[in-house]
Short mmCIF file of C-alpha atoms in Angstrom, two decimals:
data_model
loop_
_atom_site.label_atom_id
_atom_site.label_comp_id
_atom_site.label_asym_id
_atom_site.label_seq_id
_atom_site.Cartn_x
_atom_site.Cartn_y
_atom_site.Cartn_z
CA MET O 1 -35.65 -6.62 25.54
CA CYS O 2 -33.92 -9.62 23.97
CA CYS O 3 -30.35 -9.93 25.19
CA GLN O 4 -29.32 -11.68 21.98
CA ARG O 5 -29.56 -8.51 19.92
CA PRO O 6 -27.50 -5.38 20.34
CA LEU O 7 -29.31 -2.41 21.75
CA TYR O 8 -29.59 0.55 19.42
CA ILE O 9 -30.33 4.07 20.45
CA ALA O 10 -30.97 6.77 17.93
CA PHE O 11 -30.00 10.29 18.81
CA ALA O 12 -31.86 13.13 17.21
CA GLY O 13 -30.12 16.39 16.68
CA LEU O 14 -26.47 17.17 16.69
CA LEU O 15 -25.09 15.47 19.73
CA CYS O 16 -23.98 11.89 19.52
CA LEU O 17 -22.15 9.60 21.82
CA GLN O 18 -19.73 7.02 20.62
CA TYR O 19 -18.20 4.31 22.76
CA SER O 20 -14.44 4.24 22.52
CA GLU O 21 -12.83 0.86 23.15
CA THR O 22 -9.47 2.42 23.79
CA LEU O 23 -10.74 5.02 26.21
CA ALA O 24 -13.23 2.59 27.76
CA GLN O 25 -15.75 5.36 28.01
CA TRP O 26 -18.30 7.28 26.06
CA LYS O 27 -17.04 10.27 24.15
CA ARG O 28 -18.98 13.01 22.42
CA ILE O 29 -18.60 13.36 18.73
CA GLY O 30 -20.11 15.84 16.33
CA CYS O 31 -22.70 14.26 14.13
CA ASP O 32 -24.77 15.65 11.28
CA ASN O 33 -26.88 12.60 10.79
CA ALA O 34 -29.90 12.70 13.03
CA SER O 35 -30.49 9.00 12.67
CA TYR O 36 -26.94 7.99 13.55
CA LEU O 37 -27.01 4.78 15.47
CA VAL O 38 -24.95 3.92 18.48
CA MET O 39 -24.56 0.40 19.74
CA LEU O 40 -24.50 -0.11 23.45
CA LYS O 41 -22.74 -2.95 25.08
CA ALA O 42 -24.91 -6.01 25.39
CA PRO O 43 -23.78 -8.95 27.46
CA GLY O 44 -21.90 -11.56 25.49
CA LEU O 45 -21.67 -9.50 22.32
CA LYS O 46 -18.54 -8.11 20.73
CA GLN O 47 -18.23 -4.41 21.29
CA LYS O 48 -17.91 -2.51 18.07
CA ASP O 49 -16.93 1.08 17.70
CA LEU O 50 -19.00 2.08 14.73
CA GLY O 51 -17.23 5.30 13.89
CA LEU O 52 -18.64 7.65 11.35
CA LYS O 53 -19.65 5.96 8.13
CA GLN O 54 -19.40 7.68 4.80
CA SER O 55 -22.18 8.53 2.44
CA LYS O 56 -21.74 8.14 -1.30
CA GLY O 57 -21.23 11.89 -1.66
CA GLU O 58 -18.57 12.07 1.05
CA ALA O 59 -16.63 9.15 -0.41
CA ALA O 60 -16.62 10.83 -3.82
CA ALA O 61 -15.68 14.21 -2.34
CA ILE O 62 -12.72 12.77 -0.48
CA GLU O 63 -11.41 11.10 -3.59
CA THR O 64 -11.77 14.28 -5.62
CA GLU O 65 -9.81 16.21 -3.00
CA LEU O 66 -7.08 13.59 -2.90
CA LEU O 67 -6.59 13.83 -6.65
CA ARG O 68 -7.12 17.54 -7.12
CA ASP O 69 -5.72 19.18 -3.99
CA TYR O 70 -3.38 16.59 -2.54
CA ARG O 71 -2.04 15.61 -5.96
CA PHE O 72 -2.30 11.91 -5.43
CA GLY O 73 -2.45 9.96 -8.66
CA GLN O 74 -5.12 7.40 -9.49
CA GLN O 75 -2.50 4.80 -10.30
CA GLN O 76 -0.88 5.46 -6.94
CA LEU O 77 -4.14 5.23 -4.98
CA ILE O 78 -5.23 2.06 -6.75
CA GLU O 79 -1.86 0.46 -5.99
CA ILE O 80 -2.18 1.45 -2.31
CA TRP O 81 -5.73 0.10 -2.07
CA GLY O 82 -5.04 -3.07 -4.03
CA GLN O 83 -2.08 -4.02 -1.88
CA ALA O 84 -4.00 -3.30 1.30
CA CYS O 85 -6.85 -5.51 0.03
CA ALA O 86 -4.43 -8.33 -0.63
CA LEU O 87 -3.07 -8.04 2.91
CA ALA O 88 -6.62 -8.13 4.28
CA ILE O 89 -7.24 -11.33 2.33
CA THR O 90 -4.10 -12.91 3.78
CA LYS O 91 -5.34 -11.98 7.26
CA ALA O 92 -8.89 -13.25 6.73
CA PHE O 93 -7.87 -16.34 4.77
CA PRO O 94 -4.28 -17.32 5.68
CA LEU O 95 -2.61 -19.72 3.23
CA SER O 96 -2.54 -22.41 5.90
CA SER O 97 -6.29 -22.13 6.48
CA LEU O 98 -7.37 -22.80 2.91
CA ALA O 99 -9.28 -26.05 2.53
CA LYS O 100 -8.35 -26.96 -1.02
CA LYS O 101 -5.12 -28.52 -2.15
CA GLN O 102 -4.16 -25.42 -4.13
CA PRO O 103 -4.50 -21.91 -2.68
CA THR O 104 -6.89 -20.84 -5.45
CA VAL O 105 -8.80 -17.58 -5.36
CA LEU O 106 -11.31 -16.29 -7.91
CA VAL O 107 -11.12 -12.52 -8.39
CA ILE O 108 -14.07 -11.01 -10.27
CA CYS O 109 -13.15 -7.55 -11.60
CA GLY O 110 -15.45 -4.89 -12.91
CA PRO O 111 -14.53 -2.33 -15.57
CA ASP O 112 -13.95 0.65 -13.32
CA GLN O 113 -11.79 1.62 -10.35
CA ASN O 114 -13.13 -1.18 -8.14
CA GLY O 115 -12.04 -3.63 -10.84
CA SER O 116 -8.58 -2.08 -11.10
CA ILE O 117 -8.20 -2.45 -7.34
CA GLY O 118 -9.16 -6.11 -7.74
CA LEU O 119 -6.46 -6.54 -10.39
CA VAL O 120 -3.77 -5.06 -8.13
CA CYS O 121 -5.05 -7.22 -5.27
CA ALA O 122 -4.75 -10.31 -7.46
CA ARG O 123 -1.19 -9.38 -8.42
CA HIS O 124 -0.10 -9.02 -4.81
CA LEU O 125 -1.83 -12.26 -3.84
CA ARG O 126 0.30 -13.94 -6.49
CA MET O 127 3.42 -12.50 -4.84
CA TYR O 128 2.14 -13.90 -1.54
CA GLU O 129 1.95 -17.33 -3.18
CA TYR O 130 -1.80 -17.56 -3.58
CA GLU O 131 -3.09 -18.74 -6.95
CA PRO O 132 -5.54 -16.10 -8.16
CA THR O 133 -7.63 -16.48 -11.28
CA ILE O 134 -9.27 -13.40 -12.71
CA TYR O 135 -12.69 -13.16 -14.24
CA HIS O 136 -12.85 -9.86 -16.07
CA PRO O 137 -15.96 -9.76 -18.22
CA GLN O 138 -15.78 -6.13 -19.29
CA ARG O 139 -12.45 -4.56 -20.06
CA SER O 140 -12.34 -0.83 -19.69
CA SER O 141 -10.89 1.20 -22.54
CA GLN O 142 -9.14 3.34 -19.95
CA SER O 143 -5.41 2.95 -20.41
CA LEU O 144 -4.75 2.84 -16.66
CA HIS O 145 -7.12 -0.12 -16.28
CA GLN O 146 -5.45 -1.80 -19.23
CA ASP O 147 -2.02 -1.31 -17.64
CA PHE O 148 -3.16 -3.11 -14.51
CA THR O 149 -4.58 -5.88 -16.69
CA VAL O 150 -1.26 -6.35 -18.51
CA GLN O 151 0.62 -6.40 -15.19
CA CYS O 152 -1.54 -9.34 -14.10
CA GLU O 153 -1.19 -11.18 -17.40
CA LYS O 154 2.58 -10.81 -17.18
CA MET O 155 2.49 -12.33 -13.71
CA ASP O 156 1.02 -15.45 -15.31
CA ILE O 157 -2.29 -14.95 -13.58
CA PRO O 158 -4.86 -16.92 -15.57
CA SER O 159 -8.01 -15.31 -16.82
CA LEU O 160 -11.39 -16.98 -17.25
CA SER O 161 -13.21 -16.33 -20.50
CA TYR O 162 -16.58 -17.00 -18.88
CA LEU O 163 -17.98 -17.64 -15.43
CA PRO O 164 -19.59 -21.05 -15.02
CA THR O 165 -23.28 -20.82 -14.13
CA GLU O 166 -22.90 -24.25 -12.58
CA VAL O 167 -22.17 -23.06 -9.07
CA GLN O 168 -20.64 -26.36 -7.95
CA LEU O 169 -17.78 -25.82 -10.40
CA ILE O 170 -16.90 -22.60 -8.63
CA ASN O 171 -17.28 -24.16 -5.19
CA ASP O 172 -14.94 -26.98 -6.20
CA ALA O 173 -12.26 -24.95 -7.94
CA TYR O 174 -11.72 -22.02 -5.58
CA ASN O 175 -11.30 -21.41 -1.87
CA LEU O 176 -12.91 -18.00 -1.98
CA VAL O 177 -14.23 -15.32 -4.31
CA ILE O 178 -13.08 -11.72 -4.26
CA ASP O 179 -15.84 -9.39 -5.41
CA ALA O 180 -14.20 -6.37 -7.06
CA MET O 181 -17.00 -5.61 -9.49
CA LEU O 182 -18.88 -2.49 -8.48
CA GLY O 183 -17.63 0.27 -6.23
CA PRO O 184 -19.35 3.05 -4.30
CA ASP O 185 -19.79 5.06 -7.49
CA ALA O 186 -21.93 2.42 -9.18
CA ASP O 187 -25.62 3.02 -9.68
CA CYS O 188 -27.06 0.00 -7.91
CA ALA O 189 -30.53 0.56 -9.30
CA ASN O 190 -29.21 0.31 -12.81
CA ILE O 191 -26.68 -2.49 -13.01
CA LYS O 192 -25.97 -3.60 -16.56
CA GLU O 193 -25.23 -7.11 -17.73
CA PRO O 194 -23.25 -9.20 -17.12
CA TYR O 195 -23.17 -8.16 -13.47
CA PRO O 196 -26.75 -9.03 -12.47
CA GLY O 197 -26.15 -12.55 -13.77
CA ILE O 198 -22.85 -12.82 -11.90
CA LEU O 199 -24.52 -11.61 -8.71
CA VAL O 200 -27.20 -14.31 -9.07
CA THR O 201 -24.43 -16.91 -9.28
CA LEU O 202 -22.58 -15.42 -6.31
CA LYS O 203 -25.69 -15.59 -4.14
CA GLN O 204 -25.56 -19.36 -4.56
CA VAL O 205 -21.87 -20.10 -4.05
CA LYS O 206 -20.95 -21.92 -0.86
CA ILE O 207 -17.40 -20.61 -0.62
CA PRO O 208 -16.74 -17.30 1.15
CA ILE O 209 -17.01 -14.01 -0.67
CA ALA O 210 -14.81 -11.03 0.20
CA SER O 211 -16.04 -7.71 -1.17
CA VAL O 212 -13.83 -4.76 -2.00
CA ASP O 213 -15.12 -1.48 -0.50
CA VAL O 214 -18.83 -2.07 -1.11
CA PRO O 215 -20.54 -5.42 -1.75
CA SER O 216 -21.48 -5.32 -5.43
CA GLY O 217 -25.15 -4.66 -5.89
CA TRP O 218 -25.60 -3.03 -2.49
CA ASP O 219 -26.67 0.59 -2.20
CA VAL O 220 -23.74 2.52 -0.71
CA GLU O 221 -25.91 3.94 2.02
CA GLU O 222 -28.27 1.10 2.82
CA PRO O 223 -27.55 -2.46 3.86
CA SER O 224 -28.94 -4.82 1.29
CA GLN O 225 -31.99 -6.99 1.83
CA ASP O 226 -31.47 -9.48 -0.96
CA GLY O 227 -28.01 -8.82 -2.34
CA ILE O 228 -24.91 -10.96 -2.05
CA ASN O 229 -23.85 -11.85 1.46
CA PRO O 230 -20.08 -11.55 1.75
CA GLU O 231 -18.25 -13.06 4.68
CA VAL O 232 -15.60 -10.37 4.53
CA LEU O 233 -15.79 -6.67 3.69
CA ILE O 234 -12.66 -4.67 3.00
CA SER O 235 -13.52 -1.00 3.34
CA LEU O 236 -11.12 1.37 1.67
CA THR O 237 -10.11 4.61 3.35
CA ALA O 238 -13.26 4.73 5.51
CA PRO O 239 -16.30 2.48 5.77
CA LYS O 240 -19.52 3.33 3.90
CA LYS O 241 -22.92 3.71 5.45
CA CYS O 242 -24.16 0.39 4.09
CA ALA O 243 -21.58 -1.29 6.31
CA ILE O 244 -23.05 -0.05 9.57
CA SER O 245 -24.78 -3.33 10.26
CA PHE O 246 -22.33 -5.56 8.42
CA SER O 247 -22.02 -8.65 10.55
CA GLY O 248 -19.10 -10.40 8.87
CA LYS O 249 -15.37 -9.74 9.15
CA HIS O 250 -14.84 -6.08 8.43
CA PHE O 251 -11.44 -4.62 7.62
CA LEU O 252 -10.45 -1.03 7.09
CA ALA O 253 -7.59 -1.04 4.58
CA GLY O 254 -5.28 1.63 3.27
CA ARG O 255 -3.18 3.81 5.52
CA PHE O 256 -2.30 6.96 3.61
CA LEU O 257 -5.10 9.43 4.22
CA PRO O 258 -3.69 12.85 5.14
CA TYR O 259 -4.60 14.01 8.64
CA ASP O 260 -6.24 17.17 7.29
CA ILE O 261 -8.77 15.13 5.35
CA GLN O 262 -9.40 12.88 8.33
CA LYS O 263 -10.17 15.94 10.43
CA LYS O 264 -12.21 17.72 7.79
CA TYR O 265 -14.57 14.78 7.32
CA GLU O 266 -14.42 13.79 10.99
CA LEU O 267 -13.54 10.26 10.06
CA ASN O 268 -12.28 9.26 13.52
CA LEU O 269 -10.27 6.47 12.01
CA PRO O 270 -8.99 3.95 14.53
CA ASP O 271 -5.29 3.67 15.33
CA TYR O 272 -3.58 1.20 13.06
CA PRO O 273 -1.28 -1.14 14.99
CA GLY O 274 2.46 -0.61 14.35
CA THR O 275 3.15 -0.28 10.66
CA ASP O 276 0.06 -2.22 9.55
CA CYS O 277 -1.93 -0.68 6.76
CA LEU O 278 -5.13 -2.39 7.79
CA ILE O 279 -7.18 -2.94 10.90
CA GLU O 280 -10.11 -5.20 11.70
CA LEU O 281 -13.14 -3.21 12.78
CA MET Y 1 8.62 -17.70 -5.90
CA ASN Y 2 6.45 -20.59 -7.00
CA HIS Y 3 6.79 -23.82 -5.12
CA SER Y 4 8.65 -25.83 -7.73
CA SER Y 5 11.39 -23.28 -8.08
CA ALA Y 6 11.70 -23.08 -4.29
CA GLU Y 7 12.27 -26.85 -4.19
CA ALA Y 8 14.90 -26.65 -6.90
CA ARG Y 9 16.63 -23.84 -5.07
CA ALA Y 10 16.69 -25.77 -1.85
CA GLU Y 11 19.03 -28.25 -3.47
CA THR Y 12 21.48 -25.69 -4.81
CA ILE Y 13 21.04 -22.22 -3.36
CA GLU Y 14 21.92 -19.84 -6.14
CA PRO Y 15 23.60 -16.70 -4.94
CA LEU Y 16 21.75 -13.40 -5.02
CA ARG Y 17 22.69 -11.33 -8.10
CA TYR Y 18 24.15 -7.90 -7.66
CA LEU Y 19 23.23 -5.66 -10.57
CA SER Y 20 25.36 -3.51 -12.80
CA LYS Y 21 24.19 -0.04 -13.73
CA GLY Y 22 23.07 -1.28 -17.14
CA GLU Y 23 21.09 -4.18 -15.76
CA ALA Y 24 19.30 -2.01 -13.21
CA ALA Y 25 18.31 0.41 -15.98
CA ALA Y 26 17.26 -2.42 -18.32
CA ILE Y 27 14.97 -3.96 -15.69
CA GLU Y 28 13.26 -0.67 -15.06
CA THR Y 29 12.77 -0.04 -18.77
CA GLU Y 30 11.17 -3.46 -19.17
CA LEU Y 31 8.89 -2.89 -16.21
CA LEU Y 32 7.60 0.33 -17.70
CA ARG Y 33 7.52 -0.65 -21.34
CA ASP Y 34 6.59 -4.32 -21.39
CA TYR Y 35 4.98 -4.94 -18.05
CA ARG Y 36 3.10 -1.62 -18.15
CA PHE Y 37 3.96 -0.59 -14.64
CA GLY Y 38 3.71 3.14 -14.10
CA GLN Y 39 6.48 5.28 -12.63
CA GLN Y 40 4.13 6.70 -10.04
CA GLN Y 41 3.15 3.16 -9.06
CA LEU Y 42 6.73 1.93 -8.78
CA ILE Y 43 7.86 4.95 -6.78
CA GLU Y 44 4.95 4.45 -4.37
CA ILE Y 45 5.88 0.76 -3.96
CA TRP Y 46 9.56 1.57 -3.38
CA GLY Y 47 8.92 4.51 -1.08
CA GLN Y 48 6.59 2.57 1.16
CA ALA Y 49 9.01 -0.36 1.31
CA CYS Y 50 11.82 2.06 2.27
CA ALA Y 51 9.73 3.48 5.08
CA LEU Y 52 9.08 -0.03 6.40
CA ALA Y 53 12.81 -0.76 6.26
CA ILE Y 54 13.45 2.38 8.31
CA THR Y 55 10.91 1.27 10.92
CA LYS Y 56 12.69 -2.08 11.11
CA ALA Y 57 16.20 -0.63 11.35
CA PHE Y 58 15.23 2.26 13.64
CA PRO Y 59 12.06 1.34 15.58
CA LEU Y 60 10.27 4.29 17.19
CA SER Y 61 11.09 2.96 20.64
CA SER Y 62 14.82 2.82 19.83
CA LEU Y 63 15.23 6.46 18.89
CA ALA Y 64 17.44 8.37 21.30
CA LYS Y 65 15.96 11.81 21.02
CA LYS Y 66 12.78 13.03 22.67
CA GLN Y 67 11.03 13.46 19.31
CA PRO Y 68 11.20 10.78 16.59
CA THR Y 69 12.78 13.21 14.11
CA VAL Y 70 14.23 12.07 10.81
CA LEU Y 71 15.95 14.19 8.18
CA VAL Y 72 15.18 13.10 4.63
CA ILE Y 73 17.45 14.58 1.97
CA CYS Y 74 15.82 14.27 -1.47
CA GLY Y 75 17.44 14.70 -4.85
CA PRO Y 76 15.67 15.97 -7.97
CA ASP Y 77 15.16 12.64 -9.72
CA GLN Y 78 13.56 9.29 -9.04
CA ASN Y 79 15.67 8.59 -5.97
CA GLY Y 80 14.40 11.86 -4.52
CA SER Y 81 10.79 11.00 -5.32
CA ILE Y 82 11.23 7.70 -3.53
CA GLY Y 83 12.56 9.68 -0.55
CA LEU Y 84 9.46 11.87 -0.59
CA VAL Y 85 7.12 8.86 -0.54
CA CYS Y 86 9.24 7.33 2.20
CA ALA Y 87 8.89 10.50 4.27
CA ARG Y 88 5.12 10.50 3.78
CA HIS Y 89 4.77 6.96 5.02
CA LEU Y 90 7.08 7.61 7.96
CA ARG Y 91 4.71 10.40 8.92
CA MET Y 92 1.80 7.89 8.88
CA TYR Y 93 3.91 5.64 11.10
CA GLU Y 94 4.24 8.54 13.56
CA TYR Y 95 7.80 9.50 12.87
CA GLU Y 96 8.53 13.20 12.43
CA PRO Y 97 10.30 13.56 9.09
CA THR Y 98 11.74 16.84 7.86
CA ILE Y 99 12.61 17.12 4.20
CA TYR Y 100 15.59 18.88 2.72
CA HIS Y 101 14.93 19.21 -0.98
CA PRO Y 102 17.51 21.55 -2.51
CA GLN Y 103 16.62 21.02 -6.17
CA ARG Y 104 13.02 20.67 -7.17
CA SER Y 105 12.49 18.81 -10.40
CA SER Y 106 10.23 20.36 -13.02
CA GLN Y 107 8.79 16.92 -13.64
CA SER Y 108 5.13 16.99 -12.68
CA LEU Y 109 5.27 13.56 -11.07
CA HIS Y 110 8.04 14.71 -8.72
CA GLN Y 111 6.03 17.83 -7.95
CA ASP Y 112 2.99 15.73 -7.12
CA PHE Y 113 4.97 13.77 -4.56
CA THR Y 114 6.26 17.06 -3.14
CA VAL Y 115 2.74 18.43 -2.70
CA GLN Y 116 1.60 15.20 -1.05
CA CYS Y 117 4.30 15.71 1.58
CA GLU Y 118 3.54 19.36 2.09
CA LYS Y 119 -0.13 18.51 2.62
CA MET Y 120 0.87 16.00 5.27
CA ASP Y 121 2.40 18.90 7.19
CA ILE Y 122 5.90 17.58 6.71
CA PRO Y 123 8.24 20.53 7.24
CA SER Y 124 10.81 21.42 4.66
CA LEU Y 125 14.23 22.96 5.34
CA SER Y 126 15.25 25.87 3.18
CA TYR Y 127 18.94 25.13 3.68
CA LEU Y 128 21.08 22.45 5.26
CA PRO Y 129 23.18 23.66 8.20
CA THR Y 130 26.90 23.25 7.55
CA GLU Y 131 27.32 23.17 11.32
CA VAL Y 132 27.15 19.41 11.69
CA GLN Y 133 26.34 19.53 15.41
CA LEU Y 134 23.00 21.14 14.60
CA ILE Y 135 22.06 18.11 12.51
CA ASN Y 136 23.34 15.69 15.14
CA ASP Y 137 21.25 17.42 17.77
CA ALA Y 138 18.03 17.82 15.84
CA TYR Y 139 17.60 14.44 14.16
CA ASN Y 140 17.86 10.77 15.07
CA LEU Y 141 18.95 9.73 11.59
CA VAL Y 142 19.39 10.95 8.05
CA ILE Y 143 17.82 9.29 5.03
CA ASP Y 144 19.93 9.78 1.93
CA ALA Y 145 17.62 9.84 -1.08
CA MET Y 146 19.72 12.12 -3.23
CA LEU Y 147 21.33 10.21 -6.08
CA GLY Y 148 20.22 6.89 -7.48
CA PRO Y 149 21.93 4.27 -9.64
CA ASP Y 150 21.42 6.40 -12.73
CA ALA Y 151 23.50 9.29 -11.40
CA ASP Y 152 26.91 9.99 -12.86
CA CYS Y 153 29.07 9.80 -9.74
CA ALA Y 154 32.09 11.30 -11.45
CA ASN Y 155 30.15 14.39 -12.29
CA ILE Y 156 27.99 15.37 -9.33
CA LYS Y 157 26.73 18.92 -9.51
CA GLU Y 158 26.24 21.30 -6.60
CA PRO Y 159 24.73 21.32 -4.08
CA TYR Y 160 25.27 17.59 -3.65
CA PRO Y 161 29.06 17.52 -3.21
CA GLY Y 162 28.66 20.02 -0.39
CA ILE Y 163 25.88 18.00 1.22
CA LEU Y 164 27.98 14.85 0.97
CA VAL Y 165 30.86 16.61 2.75
CA THR Y 166 28.49 17.47 5.58
CA LEU Y 167 27.11 13.94 5.70
CA LYS Y 168 30.58 12.46 6.03
CA GLN Y 169 30.87 14.31 9.31
CA VAL Y 170 27.49 13.65 10.94
CA LYS Y 171 27.51 11.35 13.95
CA ILE Y 172 23.93 10.15 13.58
CA PRO Y 173 23.22 7.13 11.36
CA ILE Y 174 22.65 7.50 7.64
CA ALA Y 175 20.31 5.22 5.72
CA SER Y 176 20.77 5.30 1.96
CA VAL Y 177 18.08 4.56 -0.59
CA ASP Y 178 19.18 2.08 -3.27
CA VAL Y 179 22.73 3.36 -3.70
CA PRO Y 180 24.72 5.52 -1.25
CA SER Y 181 24.87 8.93 -2.90
CA GLY Y 182 28.25 9.60 -4.41
CA TRP Y 183 29.16 5.92 -4.73
CA ASP Y 184 29.79 4.36 -8.11
CA VAL Y 185 26.99 1.84 -8.73
CA GLU Y 186 29.46 -0.93 -9.43
CA GLU Y 187 32.30 -0.19 -7.01
CA PRO Y 188 32.28 0.15 -3.27
CA SER Y 189 33.43 3.62 -2.36
CA GLN Y 190 36.76 4.44 -0.79
CA ASP Y 191 36.01 7.90 0.52
CA GLY Y 192 32.30 8.42 0.08
CA ILE Y 193 29.64 8.60 2.77
CA ASN Y 194 29.44 5.64 5.08
CA PRO Y 195 25.80 4.72 5.68
CA GLU Y 196 24.84 2.43 8.51
CA VAL Y 197 21.87 1.13 6.56
CA LEU Y 198 21.39 0.45 2.85
CA ILE Y 199 17.94 -0.17 1.43
CA SER Y 200 18.36 -1.81 -1.96
CA LEU Y 201 15.37 -1.58 -4.24
CA THR Y 202 14.29 -4.54 -6.34
CA ALA Y 203 17.76 -6.10 -6.34
CA PRO Y 204 21.07 -5.02 -4.80
CA LYS Y 205 23.68 -3.23 -6.92
CA LYS Y 206 27.27 -4.31 -7.39
CA CYS Y 207 28.63 -1.61 -5.09
CA ALA Y 208 26.81 -3.28 -2.20
CA ILE Y 209 28.68 -6.59 -2.45
CA SER Y 210 30.98 -5.71 0.39
CA PHE Y 211 28.56 -3.46 2.25
CA SER Y 212 29.11 -4.14 5.92
CA GLY Y 213 26.16 -2.31 7.45
CA LYS Y 214 22.51 -3.33 7.74
CA HIS Y 215 21.34 -4.23 4.25
CA PHE Y 216 17.68 -4.54 3.32
CA LEU Y 217 16.14 -5.63 0.07
CA ALA Y 218 12.87 -3.75 -0.25
CA GLY Y 219 9.99 -3.93 -2.71
CA ARG Y 220 8.12 -7.13 -3.43
CA PHE Y 221 6.46 -6.80 -6.80
CA LEU Y 222 8.96 -7.96 -9.39
CA PRO Y 223 7.31 -10.35 -11.87
CA TYR Y 224 8.78 -13.86 -11.81
CA ASP Y 225 9.65 -13.67 -15.51
CA ILE Y 226 11.98 -10.74 -14.92
CA GLN Y 227 13.52 -12.45 -11.89
CA LYS Y 228 14.27 -15.48 -14.04
CA LYS Y 229 15.45 -13.53 -17.05
CA TYR Y 230 18.06 -11.63 -15.05
CA GLU Y 231 18.79 -14.60 -12.77
CA LEU Y 232 18.21 -12.45 -9.73
CA ASN Y 233 17.81 -15.36 -7.29
CA LEU Y 234 15.94 -13.14 -4.88
CA PRO Y 235 15.55 -14.60 -1.41
CA ASP Y 236 12.16 -15.70 -0.11
CA TYR Y 237 10.41 -12.88 1.67
CA PRO Y 238 8.86 -13.96 4.97
CA GLY Y 239 5.06 -14.12 5.03
CA THR Y 240 3.57 -11.00 3.49
CA ASP Y 241 6.59 -8.79 4.21
CA CYS Y 242 7.75 -6.60 1.38
CA LEU Y 243 11.31 -6.45 2.65
CA ILE Y 244 14.00 -8.76 3.88
CA GLU Y 245 17.30 -8.20 5.65
CA LEU Y 246 20.18 -9.58 3.65
#
């Protein structure tokens, strides 16, 4: 057994064990997924409490319940998520750590909710004195999405009319790229232009990529073999199954989920420190 | 603030503007109409910032009572909605808020915020005890989210005058959201409630000029163009904080 790699044990059936950092012991959790993986401590490796990852269906079900039963509004949720994303960015890439003279950030926004979250994230980054630029190839006709777009324009956040295919231009102009293109509801087998082209470009950039919720192009439930390789993943509400083996910096952002939902879906969310709305997993 | 304006300000620090009732209303209208912010979005921003101010002014560890109880009194309008969001976030921060919500608005947005609180298992009082000692004993502090800057303080309808009478007698601290209920927006009050903490939203109002308690400015979202247009001269928020103590 190679000591460089973490040891995985698959449990069949209903009983799973999960190592709890805080309790410093194994605890039993209920588990529906027979192939749920548990990582044992291996010498020299960082212990990670995997928690229960969401499937595409669970993520969608939770959101439906939040809107329908808990009467949250989409605008409200997107604002919560976008601000939490921005805070995650400031943690992963503090202003003082940025290599370039100007604290530039490229935010690539899709047409749907993931894109709206990117727009709110960009707006908050501007308040935190970063210099975001938005690339927004497909504007949604949805009025909520348009509102978020106007809010960014009115914050003097510049917008690119096209994304350079010359990757060096991107590497030179920005410190990092925020991928807010496709969310967990996207059909990754059927991605329409211009996103495949953008993803090709992103696979070649040398600057770090931070993905919002799900790396664009990845299947929600499977880690990607040949997709983009973000340095940072900001999971919203709860991490998705594709993130189980994510090896980069992984944040859980957004601290608003009612306890009843947490219990119902057995999310076992970690304790957020103090009044923070995000935690590094 | 962008860097060049911060340099200019370092040479001559412009004083923070205190808003009149008209200016506060005008800013909000512009935010909704021109900047396309949504009311739900703004109320969420303000409510969360209020909750953070409460955690700063009254940290969990500092609370005297065995349970971290907080009484949140919510009015029927926007100020009340902000109180509801504040209560919800306090619950996430492990405080134990109880809401007293004498007048429910028929506005669906206000109702949504109410349901969100109910679904967080935040208890709701059906009446406010007039026996002040009961309030003193049960809660660590009271959050006053009854009347905002748009209220007509010369013409406050029941049950709020009665509640204000009770609040003037409580011994536990009061924290007011935006404007102490019952105060004129532009004049400090002679005989109104006397909050220990004031959490101004967006920019402070004229009545707060001589406020002697703990004064927070909460909510960090105001576009620079509006700040310049109204010459708000907002202070620099530290780091990624969305509030600052004035």
